[in-house]
GROMACS .gro file of C-alpha atoms in nm:
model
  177
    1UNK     CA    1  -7.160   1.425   7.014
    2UNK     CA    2  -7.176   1.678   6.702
    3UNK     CA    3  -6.865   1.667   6.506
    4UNK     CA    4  -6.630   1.971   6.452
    5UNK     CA    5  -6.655   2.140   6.134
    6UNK     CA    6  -6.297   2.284   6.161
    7UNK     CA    7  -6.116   2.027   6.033
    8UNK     CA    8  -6.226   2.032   5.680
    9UNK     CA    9  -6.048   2.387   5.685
   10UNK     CA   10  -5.718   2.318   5.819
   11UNK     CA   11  -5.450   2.146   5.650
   12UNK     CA   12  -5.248   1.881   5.815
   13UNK     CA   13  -4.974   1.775   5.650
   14UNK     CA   14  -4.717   2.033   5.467
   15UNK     CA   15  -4.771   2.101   5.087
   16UNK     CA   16  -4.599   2.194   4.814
   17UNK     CA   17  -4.816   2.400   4.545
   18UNK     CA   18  -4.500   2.418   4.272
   19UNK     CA   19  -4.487   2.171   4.023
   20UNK     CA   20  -4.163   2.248   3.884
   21UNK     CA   21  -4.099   1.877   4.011
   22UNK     CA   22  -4.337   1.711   3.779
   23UNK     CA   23  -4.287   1.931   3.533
   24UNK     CA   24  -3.886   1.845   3.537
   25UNK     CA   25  -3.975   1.470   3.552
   26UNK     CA   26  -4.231   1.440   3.256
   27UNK     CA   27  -4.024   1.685   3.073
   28UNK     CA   28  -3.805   1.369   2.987
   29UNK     CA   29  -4.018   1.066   3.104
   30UNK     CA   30  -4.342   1.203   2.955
   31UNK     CA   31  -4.456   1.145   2.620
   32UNK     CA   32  -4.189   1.054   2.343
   33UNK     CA   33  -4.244   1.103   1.969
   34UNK     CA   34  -3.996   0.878   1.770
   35UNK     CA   35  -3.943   1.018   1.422
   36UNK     CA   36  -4.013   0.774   1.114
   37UNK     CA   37  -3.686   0.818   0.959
   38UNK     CA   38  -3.466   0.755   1.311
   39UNK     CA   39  -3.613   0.433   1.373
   40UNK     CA   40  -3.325   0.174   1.500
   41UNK     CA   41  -3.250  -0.091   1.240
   42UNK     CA   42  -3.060  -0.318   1.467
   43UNK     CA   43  -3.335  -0.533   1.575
   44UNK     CA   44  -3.314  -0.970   1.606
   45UNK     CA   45  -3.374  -1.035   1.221
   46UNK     CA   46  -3.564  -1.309   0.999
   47UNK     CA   47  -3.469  -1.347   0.663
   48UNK     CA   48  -3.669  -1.172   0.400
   49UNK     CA   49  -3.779  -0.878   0.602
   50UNK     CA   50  -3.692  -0.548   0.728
   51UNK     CA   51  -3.766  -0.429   1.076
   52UNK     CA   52  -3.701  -0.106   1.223
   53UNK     CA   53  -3.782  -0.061   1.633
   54UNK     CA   54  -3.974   0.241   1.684
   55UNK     CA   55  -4.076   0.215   2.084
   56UNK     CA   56  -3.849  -0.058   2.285
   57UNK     CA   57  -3.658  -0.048   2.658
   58UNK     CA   58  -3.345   0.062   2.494
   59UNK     CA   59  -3.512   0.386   2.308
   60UNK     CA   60  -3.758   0.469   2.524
   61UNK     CA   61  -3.785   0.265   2.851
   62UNK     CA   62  -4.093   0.075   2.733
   63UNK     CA   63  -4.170  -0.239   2.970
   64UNK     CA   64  -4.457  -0.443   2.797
   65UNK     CA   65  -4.429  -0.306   2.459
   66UNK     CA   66  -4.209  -0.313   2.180
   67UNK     CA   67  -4.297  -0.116   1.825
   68UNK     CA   68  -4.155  -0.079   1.505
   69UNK     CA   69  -4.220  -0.148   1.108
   70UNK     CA   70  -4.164  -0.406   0.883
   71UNK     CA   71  -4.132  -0.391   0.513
   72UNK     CA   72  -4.128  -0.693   0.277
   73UNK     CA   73  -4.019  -0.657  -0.078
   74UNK     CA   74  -4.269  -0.732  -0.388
   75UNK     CA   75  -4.256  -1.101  -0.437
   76UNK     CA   76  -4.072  -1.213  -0.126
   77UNK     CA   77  -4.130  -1.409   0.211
   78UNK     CA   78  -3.930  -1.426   0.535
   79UNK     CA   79  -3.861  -1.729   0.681
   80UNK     CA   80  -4.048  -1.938   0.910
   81UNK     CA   81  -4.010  -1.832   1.337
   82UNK     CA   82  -4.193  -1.704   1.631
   83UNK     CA   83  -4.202  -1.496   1.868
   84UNK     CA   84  -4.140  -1.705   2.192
   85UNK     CA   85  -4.394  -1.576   2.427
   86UNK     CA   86  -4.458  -1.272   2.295
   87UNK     CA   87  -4.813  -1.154   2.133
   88UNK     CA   88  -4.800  -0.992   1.834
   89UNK     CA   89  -4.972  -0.776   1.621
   90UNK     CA   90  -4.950  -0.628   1.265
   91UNK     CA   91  -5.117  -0.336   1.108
   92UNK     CA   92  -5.091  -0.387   0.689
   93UNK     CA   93  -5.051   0.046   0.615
   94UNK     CA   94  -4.969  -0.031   0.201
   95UNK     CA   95  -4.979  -0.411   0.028
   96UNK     CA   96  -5.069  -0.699   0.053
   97UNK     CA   97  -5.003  -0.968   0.331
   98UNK     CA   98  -5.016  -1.300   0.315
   99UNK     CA   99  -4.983  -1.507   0.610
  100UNK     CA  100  -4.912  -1.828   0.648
  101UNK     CA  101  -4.892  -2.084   1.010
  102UNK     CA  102  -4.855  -2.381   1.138
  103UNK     CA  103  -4.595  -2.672   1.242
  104UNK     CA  104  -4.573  -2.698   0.851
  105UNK     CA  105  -4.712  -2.364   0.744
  106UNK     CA  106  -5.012  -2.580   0.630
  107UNK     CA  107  -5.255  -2.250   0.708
  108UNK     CA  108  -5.273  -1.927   0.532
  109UNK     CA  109  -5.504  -1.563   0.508
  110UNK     CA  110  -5.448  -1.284   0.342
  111UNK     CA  111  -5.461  -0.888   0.448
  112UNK     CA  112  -5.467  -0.573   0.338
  113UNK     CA  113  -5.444  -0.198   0.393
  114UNK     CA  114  -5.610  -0.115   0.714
  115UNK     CA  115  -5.667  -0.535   0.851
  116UNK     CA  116  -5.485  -0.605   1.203
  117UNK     CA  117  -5.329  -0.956   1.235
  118UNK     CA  118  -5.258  -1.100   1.515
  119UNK     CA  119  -5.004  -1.365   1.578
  120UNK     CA  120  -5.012  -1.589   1.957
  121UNK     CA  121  -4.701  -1.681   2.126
  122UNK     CA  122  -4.480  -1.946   2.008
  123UNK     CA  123  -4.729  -1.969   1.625
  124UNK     CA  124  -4.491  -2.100   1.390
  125UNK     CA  125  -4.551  -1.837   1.125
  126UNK     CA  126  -4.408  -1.694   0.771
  127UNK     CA  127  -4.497  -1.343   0.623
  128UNK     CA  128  -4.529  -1.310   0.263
  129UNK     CA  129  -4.560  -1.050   0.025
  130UNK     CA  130  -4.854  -1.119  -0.201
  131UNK     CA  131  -4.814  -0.847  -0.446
  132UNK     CA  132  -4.556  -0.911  -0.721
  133UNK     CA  133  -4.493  -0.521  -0.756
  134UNK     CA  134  -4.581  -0.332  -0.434
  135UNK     CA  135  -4.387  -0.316  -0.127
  136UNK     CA  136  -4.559  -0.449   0.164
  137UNK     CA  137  -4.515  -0.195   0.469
  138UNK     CA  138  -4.663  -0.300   0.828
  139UNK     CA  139  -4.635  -0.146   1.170
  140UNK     CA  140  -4.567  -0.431   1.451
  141UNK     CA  141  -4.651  -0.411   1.796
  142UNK     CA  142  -4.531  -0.716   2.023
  143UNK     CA  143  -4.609  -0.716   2.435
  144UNK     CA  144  -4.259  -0.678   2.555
  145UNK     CA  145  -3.989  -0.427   2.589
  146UNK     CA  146  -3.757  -0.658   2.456
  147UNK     CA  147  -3.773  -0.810   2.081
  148UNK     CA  148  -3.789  -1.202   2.032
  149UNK     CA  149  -3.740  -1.388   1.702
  150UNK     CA  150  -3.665  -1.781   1.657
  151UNK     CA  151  -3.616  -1.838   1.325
  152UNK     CA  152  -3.725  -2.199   1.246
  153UNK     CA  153  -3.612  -2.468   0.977
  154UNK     CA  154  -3.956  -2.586   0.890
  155UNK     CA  155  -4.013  -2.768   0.543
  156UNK     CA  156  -4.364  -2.609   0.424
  157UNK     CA  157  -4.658  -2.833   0.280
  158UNK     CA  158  -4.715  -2.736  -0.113
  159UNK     CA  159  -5.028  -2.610  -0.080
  160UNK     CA  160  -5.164  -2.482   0.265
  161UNK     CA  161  -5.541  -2.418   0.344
  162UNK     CA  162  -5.704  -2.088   0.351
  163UNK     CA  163  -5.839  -1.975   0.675
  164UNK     CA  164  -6.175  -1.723   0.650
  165UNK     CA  165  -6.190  -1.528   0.902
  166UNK     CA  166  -6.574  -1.632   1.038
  167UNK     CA  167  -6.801  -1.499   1.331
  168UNK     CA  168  -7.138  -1.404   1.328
  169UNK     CA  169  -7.030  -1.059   1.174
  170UNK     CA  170  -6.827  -1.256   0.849
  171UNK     CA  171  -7.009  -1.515   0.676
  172UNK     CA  172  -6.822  -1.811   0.473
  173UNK     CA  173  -6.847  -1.696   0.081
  174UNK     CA  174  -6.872  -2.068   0.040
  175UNK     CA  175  -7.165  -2.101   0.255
  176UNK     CA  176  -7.513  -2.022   0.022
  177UNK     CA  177  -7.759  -2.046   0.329
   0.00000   0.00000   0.00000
């Protein structure tokens, strides 16, 4: 038996054409610029550094995210901690980074303007300035709404070992193949 045509015609279910609702909803849960000069200063702190939360649950209702910068002074280093089980990672926008990780810190690389970093849960890490006259500035972007920081009492090893970043892309300078 042929099917009726009619149906595709005919509506069955009431609707409303206005989208004043929407438009009142996203008006205030939509997109949210947070000025760079009204970020919120009163964020779990490691000694040595200076973070500022940009995007968190308490600004702006974020659930898996949680934003801001950090800025280092010329010269100095926070102190050792994680980030429980957060991920992090940190875009270097002016300096230069040094990084260093480990149960005694015993691993270290180095970035600069424009390099992502990217630190795993629970890495015990340290963030150092490596310039001795240029502020080191970095936006941070961890996967929760809420910020984590365990600062940790680690003695570091004297020298630690430099970690190239290597994949078929980056070659070892060392390696004259």
């Amino acid at each position: 038996m042929p099917m009726s045509h009619d149906h595709h015609h005919s509506h069955d279910h009431p609707h409303d054409h206005s989208h004043a609702h929407d438009d009142e909803r996203w008006k205030h849960d939509g997109v949210r610029v947070i000025p760079g000069n009204q970020l919120d200063p009163n964020v779990p702190s490691t000694a040595g550094m200076d973070r500022k939360a940009a995007i968190n649950f308490a600004r702006v209702g974020a659930q898996k995210l949680w934003a801001g910068t950090v800025t280092i002074r010329p010269d100095a280093k926070t102190g050792a901690h994680h980030h429980g089980h957060l991920e992090s990672i940190i875009y270097v926008v002016r300096g230069k980074a040094r990084m260093r990780w480990g149960e005694h810190l015993q691993f270290t690389a180095e970035a600069g303007p424009g390099d992502f970093i990217f630190v795993p849960p629970y890495v015990p890490h340290q963030e150092i300035n490596a310039s001795p006259d240029e502020v080191l500035e970095c936006v941070l972007v961890r996967s929760d709404g809420e910020a984590v920081a365990i600062n940790l009492d680690i003695e570091p090893v004297e020298k630690p070992e430099t970690v190239l970043w290597i994949d078929p892309i980056h070659r070892d300078p060392a390696d004259k193949t």
